């Protein structure tokens, strides 16, 4: 297992003379599909964001993982077994393209498409998703019409700080990975089209860090419903940190996992669901994570606990918030981080990972 070194962060006040810190708000999976669609018909298409849009809009940049293609395409991907889909062992999602406007009004600026549902309706569905997001003013990352576009970073400039957003997936349905001439997503492992995708991702991270950018990497990884990251997550997080990533934002498990400091790199192994209609408690626990960033990296991290009620993320306070933060603290301690009762995420005294909490 990788060593998770605890370090002291530069206090925000000490770093603020260089530039105003940029606030990045990160959230988890946006599952605008299934049982949520009747709720949108009943309550309006802005319904999921009513309790969180002020915070998202107030950020310098708000990011999340869009877990559904926004498309009118009718033909599902052949890369998923129809029998598995019928039996509920796999899923194919789709949502109306008009929801791109709702995501923008909610405050989202950058959305990762590097996940196992971006190609649920094939190249047609993916390309329509990219098109409608851009038309709405949202920058998609981690997928595109070919390898070059799928691996291209979104570079965001704010208050004198340049951030590079990259996205890649370890969960790779058949036919979902981009090639030189066909649409798809960016992978974070494997050898497709003669490319070592993990090495390529690390190379891109290093190049953007060397250019003086703050590098934020979204990774779709891990095991669904697992509250503890697996060894592959831990090892890739350490490799991304070693190559210059400043923050790593994880998705796919659909539940919260612990947070970590790997040297000066902040890692959220899984941000859980954000807009979804899960029935079990762990899948309804969520967070909004605010990163204060200067040109030297992440200077402060704070977690806002969230509860998903009927598809709607709602910020928590009082005892419910305290319980969620306490649980997140327990999940994070094994990975070099502590979560305070105020939601601040700091390096803990423990300096190495020996396994799960």
Coordinates of C-alpha atoms in Angstrom, one line a residue:
X1 CA 0.0 0.0 0.0
X2 CA 1.1 3.6 -0.6
X3 CA 2.4 5.7 2.2
X4 CA 0.0 8.6 3.1
X5 CA 2.2 11.3 4.5
X6 CA 0.6 13.9 6.8
X7 CA 1.8 17.5 6.2
X8 CA 0.9 20.9 7.5
X9 CA -1.1 23.0 5.1
X10 CA -0.2 26.7 4.7
X11 CA -2.8 28.7 6.5
X12 CA -5.2 30.4 4.1
X13 CA -4.4 33.8 5.6
X14 CA -0.6 33.3 5.1
X15 CA -1.2 32.5 1.4
X16 CA -3.8 35.0 0.6
X17 CA -1.4 37.9 -0.2
X18 CA -0.5 36.2 -3.5
X19 CA -4.1 36.1 -4.9
X20 CA -7.6 35.7 -3.8
X21 CA -8.2 32.0 -3.1
X22 CA -10.4 30.3 -5.7
X23 CA -13.3 28.4 -4.3
X24 CA -13.9 25.0 -6.0
X25 CA -17.1 23.2 -4.9
X26 CA -17.1 19.5 -5.7
X27 CA -20.1 17.1 -5.5
X28 CA -20.7 13.5 -6.4
X29 CA -22.9 11.6 -8.9
X30 CA -25.7 13.3 -10.8
X31 CA -28.1 10.6 -11.7
X32 CA -30.8 12.5 -13.5
X33 CA -32.6 9.4 -14.6
X34 CA -35.0 6.6 -13.5
X35 CA -37.3 7.4 -10.6
X36 CA -36.1 11.0 -10.6
X37 CA -37.7 11.8 -14.0
X38 CA -41.3 11.6 -12.6
X39 CA -40.3 14.0 -9.8
X40 CA -39.1 16.5 -12.4
X41 CA -42.4 16.2 -14.2
X42 CA -44.3 16.8 -11.0
X43 CA -42.1 19.5 -9.4
X44 CA -40.3 21.1 -12.3
X45 CA -36.8 20.5 -13.8
X46 CA -35.0 22.8 -11.3
X47 CA -36.4 20.7 -8.4
X48 CA -33.2 18.8 -7.6
X49 CA -31.1 21.9 -7.0
X50 CA -33.4 24.2 -5.0
X51 CA -31.5 23.7 -1.7
X52 CA -28.0 23.7 -3.1
X53 CA -28.0 26.1 -6.0
X54 CA -26.9 29.1 -4.0
X55 CA -23.8 27.4 -2.8
X56 CA -23.0 26.0 -6.3
X57 CA -23.5 29.4 -7.9
X58 CA -21.4 31.1 -5.2
X59 CA -18.4 29.0 -6.0
X60 CA -15.7 30.2 -8.5
X61 CA -16.1 26.8 -10.2
X62 CA -18.6 24.0 -9.4
X63 CA -17.8 20.5 -10.5
X64 CA -19.5 17.1 -10.4
X65 CA -19.9 13.8 -12.2
X66 CA -22.7 13.6 -14.8
X67 CA -23.8 9.9 -14.6
X68 CA -26.3 10.0 -17.5
X69 CA -26.2 11.0 -21.2
X70 CA -28.5 13.9 -22.1
X71 CA -29.8 12.6 -25.4
X72 CA -32.8 11.8 -27.5
X73 CA -30.9 8.8 -29.0
X74 CA -33.0 5.7 -29.1
X75 CA -30.5 2.8 -29.4
X76 CA -28.8 1.6 -26.2
X77 CA -25.1 0.6 -26.3
X78 CA -24.4 -3.0 -27.4
X79 CA -21.6 -2.9 -24.8
X80 CA -23.9 -3.8 -22.0
X81 CA -25.7 -7.2 -21.8
X82 CA -29.4 -6.7 -22.4
X83 CA -30.3 -9.6 -20.1
X84 CA -28.2 -8.0 -17.3
X85 CA -30.0 -4.7 -17.8
X86 CA -33.4 -6.4 -17.7
X87 CA -32.5 -8.2 -14.5
X88 CA -31.1 -5.1 -12.8
X89 CA -27.5 -6.3 -12.7
X90 CA -26.5 -3.4 -15.0
X91 CA -28.1 -0.1 -16.0
X92 CA -28.6 2.0 -19.1
X93 CA -29.6 5.6 -18.4
X94 CA -30.8 8.5 -20.5
X95 CA -32.2 12.0 -19.6
X96 CA -33.7 14.8 -21.7
X97 CA -31.1 17.1 -23.3
X98 CA -32.9 20.2 -22.0
X99 CA -31.6 19.3 -18.5
X100 CA -28.3 20.8 -19.5
X101 CA -29.8 24.2 -19.0
X102 CA -31.0 23.2 -15.5
X103 CA -27.5 22.0 -14.6
X104 CA -26.1 25.4 -15.7
X105 CA -28.7 27.3 -13.8
X106 CA -27.9 25.3 -10.7
X107 CA -24.4 26.6 -11.0
X108 CA -22.3 23.8 -12.5
X109 CA -19.3 24.9 -14.6
X110 CA -17.4 21.6 -15.2
X111 CA -18.8 18.1 -15.4
X112 CA -16.9 14.9 -15.8
X113 CA -18.3 12.4 -18.4
X114 CA -15.6 9.8 -17.7
X115 CA -17.8 7.1 -16.3
X116 CA -19.6 3.9 -17.2
X117 CA -22.8 5.5 -18.3
X118 CA -21.6 8.2 -20.7
X119 CA -21.8 5.8 -23.6
X120 CA -25.1 4.2 -22.6
X121 CA -26.6 5.4 -25.8
X122 CA -23.5 5.0 -27.9
X123 CA -21.5 7.7 -29.7
X124 CA -24.7 9.5 -30.7
X125 CA -25.8 9.9 -27.1
X126 CA -22.3 11.0 -25.9
X127 CA -21.8 13.6 -28.6
X128 CA -25.2 15.0 -28.1
X129 CA -24.4 15.3 -24.3
X130 CA -21.2 17.1 -25.1
X131 CA -23.0 19.4 -27.5
X132 CA -25.8 20.4 -25.2
X133 CA -23.6 20.9 -22.2
X134 CA -21.3 23.3 -24.1
X135 CA -24.3 25.1 -25.5
X136 CA -25.5 25.6 -22.0
X137 CA -22.2 27.0 -20.8
X138 CA -20.8 23.9 -19.1
X139 CA -17.4 22.5 -19.9
X140 CA -17.4 18.7 -20.2
X141 CA -14.2 16.7 -19.4
X142 CA -13.1 13.1 -19.8
X143 CA -15.0 12.2 -23.0
X144 CA -15.3 13.4 -26.5
X145 CA -15.3 12.6 -30.2
X146 CA -11.8 11.0 -30.2
X147 CA -8.8 10.4 -27.9
X148 CA -7.5 13.9 -28.2
X149 CA -10.8 15.4 -27.1
X150 CA -11.5 12.8 -24.4
X151 CA -8.1 13.4 -22.7
X152 CA -8.0 17.2 -23.1
X153 CA -8.0 19.1 -19.8
X154 CA -10.5 21.9 -19.1
X155 CA -8.3 24.8 -18.1
X156 CA -10.1 27.3 -15.9
X157 CA -8.7 30.7 -15.0
X158 CA -9.9 32.6 -11.9
X159 CA -8.3 35.3 -9.7
X160 CA -4.9 34.8 -11.2
X161 CA -5.0 31.0 -10.7
X162 CA -5.0 28.4 -13.5
X163 CA -6.7 25.1 -12.8
X164 CA -6.5 22.1 -15.0
X165 CA -9.4 19.6 -14.7
X166 CA -8.8 16.1 -16.0
X167 CA -11.1 13.1 -15.8
X168 CA -10.7 9.3 -16.4
X169 CA -12.5 6.1 -15.6
X170 CA -11.4 2.7 -14.3
X171 CA -14.9 1.3 -15.0
X172 CA -14.9 0.6 -18.7
X173 CA -17.9 -1.0 -20.4
X174 CA -17.2 -2.8 -23.7
X175 CA -16.6 -0.2 -26.5
X176 CA -16.7 2.8 -24.2
X177 CA -13.0 4.0 -24.5
X178 CA -12.2 6.7 -27.1
X179 CA -10.0 5.9 -30.0
X180 CA -8.2 8.1 -32.6
X181 CA -11.3 8.0 -34.8
X182 CA -14.2 7.2 -32.5
X183 CA -16.0 8.8 -29.6
X184 CA -15.7 7.6 -26.0
X185 CA -14.3 8.2 -22.6
X186 CA -10.8 8.5 -21.2
X187 CA -9.6 5.5 -19.3
X188 CA -7.3 5.4 -16.3
X189 CA -6.1 1.9 -16.7
X190 CA -5.6 -0.8 -19.4
X191 CA -4.1 -0.8 -22.9
X192 CA -6.6 0.2 -25.5
X193 CA -5.7 1.2 -29.0
X194 CA -2.0 0.6 -28.3
X195 CA -2.1 3.2 -25.4
X196 CA -1.1 2.7 -21.8
X197 CA -3.9 4.8 -20.4
X198 CA -2.7 5.0 -16.8
X199 CA 0.8 6.2 -18.0
X200 CA -0.9 8.7 -20.3
X201 CA -3.0 10.1 -17.5
X202 CA 0.0 10.5 -15.2
X203 CA 1.9 12.1 -18.0
X204 CA -0.9 14.7 -18.5
X205 CA -1.0 15.4 -14.8
X206 CA 2.7 16.0 -14.7
X207 CA 2.6 18.3 -17.8
X208 CA -0.1 20.5 -16.4
X209 CA 1.5 20.7 -13.0
X210 CA 4.8 21.7 -14.6
X211 CA 3.0 24.4 -16.5
X212 CA 2.1 25.9 -13.1
X213 CA -1.5 24.9 -13.0
X214 CA -3.5 23.5 -10.1
X215 CA -4.4 20.0 -11.2
X216 CA -7.8 18.5 -10.2
X217 CA -8.4 14.9 -11.4
X218 CA -11.8 13.3 -11.4
X219 CA -11.6 9.5 -11.3
X220 CA -14.4 7.0 -11.7
X221 CA -13.2 4.0 -9.7
X222 CA -13.8 1.5 -6.9
X223 CA -16.6 -0.8 -5.9
X224 CA -20.2 0.1 -5.7
X225 CA -21.6 0.3 -2.2
X226 CA -18.2 -0.1 -0.6
X227 CA -17.4 2.5 2.1
X228 CA -13.7 1.7 2.1
X229 CA -11.5 2.3 -1.0
X230 CA -9.8 -0.7 -2.6
X231 CA -6.1 -1.1 -3.2
X232 CA -6.3 0.1 -6.8
X233 CA -7.9 3.4 -5.7
X234 CA -5.2 3.9 -3.0
X235 CA -2.4 3.2 -5.4
X236 CA -3.7 5.4 -8.2
X237 CA -4.3 8.3 -5.8
X238 CA -0.7 8.0 -4.6
X239 CA 0.6 7.9 -8.2
X240 CA -1.5 11.0 -9.2
X241 CA -0.1 12.8 -6.1
X242 CA 3.4 11.8 -7.0
X243 CA 3.0 13.2 -10.5
X244 CA 1.7 16.6 -9.3
X245 CA -2.1 16.4 -8.9
X246 CA -3.3 18.8 -6.2
X247 CA -6.8 17.2 -5.7
X248 CA -8.4 13.9 -6.7
X249 CA -12.1 13.6 -6.7
X250 CA -13.6 10.0 -6.7
X251 CA -16.9 8.8 -8.0
X252 CA -18.7 5.5 -8.7
X253 CA -19.3 3.7 -5.3
X254 CA -22.5 5.7 -4.8
X255 CA -21.7 6.0 -1.1
X256 CA -19.2 8.2 0.8
X257 CA -15.7 6.9 1.3
X258 CA -12.9 8.5 3.4
X259 CA -10.8 11.5 2.5
X260 CA -7.0 11.6 2.5
X261 CA -4.0 13.8 2.4
X262 CA -1.2 12.2 0.3
X263 CA 1.5 14.7 0.9
X264 CA -0.1 18.0 -0.1
X265 CA -2.6 16.3 -2.4
X266 CA -6.2 16.2 -1.2
X267 CA -8.1 13.0 -2.1
X268 CA -11.9 12.3 -1.8
X269 CA -12.1 8.6 -2.5
X270 CA -15.8 8.8 -3.2
X271 CA -18.2 11.8 -3.0
X272 CA -21.2 9.5 -3.1
X273 CA -24.4 10.4 -4.8
X274 CA -25.6 14.0 -5.1
X275 CA -28.7 14.0 -7.3
X276 CA -30.3 10.5 -7.2
X277 CA -33.2 8.5 -5.7
X278 CA -31.5 5.8 -3.6
X279 CA -33.5 4.1 -0.8
X280 CA -30.8 3.1 1.6
X281 CA -29.3 5.4 4.2
X282 CA -25.6 5.2 3.2
X283 CA -26.5 6.0 -0.4
X284 CA -28.5 9.1 0.7
X285 CA -25.6 10.5 2.7
X286 CA -23.7 13.1 0.6
X287 CA -21.4 16.1 0.8
X288 CA -20.5 19.3 -0.9
X289 CA -16.7 19.8 -0.6
X290 CA -15.2 23.3 -0.9
X291 CA -11.6 23.6 -1.8
X292 CA -9.8 26.9 -1.3
X293 CA -7.1 27.0 -3.9
X294 CA -4.2 29.4 -4.6
X295 CA -1.5 29.1 -7.3
X296 CA 0.4 26.9 -4.8
X297 CA -2.4 24.3 -4.5
X298 CA -5.2 23.4 -2.0
X299 CA -5.0 25.5 1.1
X300 CA -8.2 24.5 2.9
X301 CA -10.9 21.9 2.6
X302 CA -14.3 22.0 4.2
X303 CA -17.2 19.5 4.0
X304 CA -20.9 20.4 4.1
X305 CA -23.0 17.4 5.0
X306 CA -26.0 16.7 2.7
X307 CA -29.0 14.4 2.9
X308 CA -30.8 13.3 -0.3
X309 CA -34.5 13.5 0.2
X310 CA -36.7 12.4 -2.7
X311 CA -34.0 13.1 -5.2
X312 CA -33.1 16.4 -3.7
X313 CA -29.8 17.1 -2.0
X314 CA -30.5 19.1 1.2
X315 CA -27.7 20.6 3.4
X316 CA -27.7 19.2 7.0
X317 CA -27.2 20.9 10.3
X318 CA -27.3 20.1 13.9
X319 CA -27.0 16.5 15.1
X320 CA -27.6 14.8 11.7
X321 CA -24.7 16.8 10.3
X322 CA -22.5 15.9 13.3
X323 CA -23.2 12.2 12.8
X324 CA -22.3 12.3 9.2
X325 CA -19.1 14.2 9.8
X326 CA -18.2 11.8 12.6
X327 CA -18.6 8.8 10.4
X328 CA -16.6 10.5 7.6
X329 CA -13.8 11.3 10.1
X330 CA -13.7 7.5 11.1
X331 CA -13.5 6.6 7.4
X332 CA -10.7 9.1 6.8
X333 CA -8.4 8.5 9.7
X334 CA -6.7 5.5 8.1
X335 CA -5.8 7.6 5.1
X336 CA -4.0 10.5 6.7
X337 CA -7.0 12.9 7.2
X338 CA -9.2 14.0 10.0
X339 CA -12.6 15.7 9.7
X340 CA -13.4 18.2 12.4
X341 CA -16.9 18.8 13.8
X342 CA -16.9 22.0 11.7
X343 CA -16.3 19.9 8.6
X344 CA -12.6 21.0 8.1
X345 CA -10.4 18.3 6.6
X346 CA -6.9 18.4 8.0
X347 CA -3.9 16.0 7.9
X348 CA -4.1 13.6 10.9
X349 CA -1.2 12.5 13.1
X350 CA -1.3 9.0 11.5
X351 CA 1.2 9.0 8.6
X352 CA 0.7 5.7 6.7
X353 CA -2.1 3.5 5.5
X354 CA -2.2 -0.1 6.6
X355 CA -5.6 -0.9 5.3
X356 CA -9.2 0.1 5.9
X357 CA -10.3 2.0 9.0

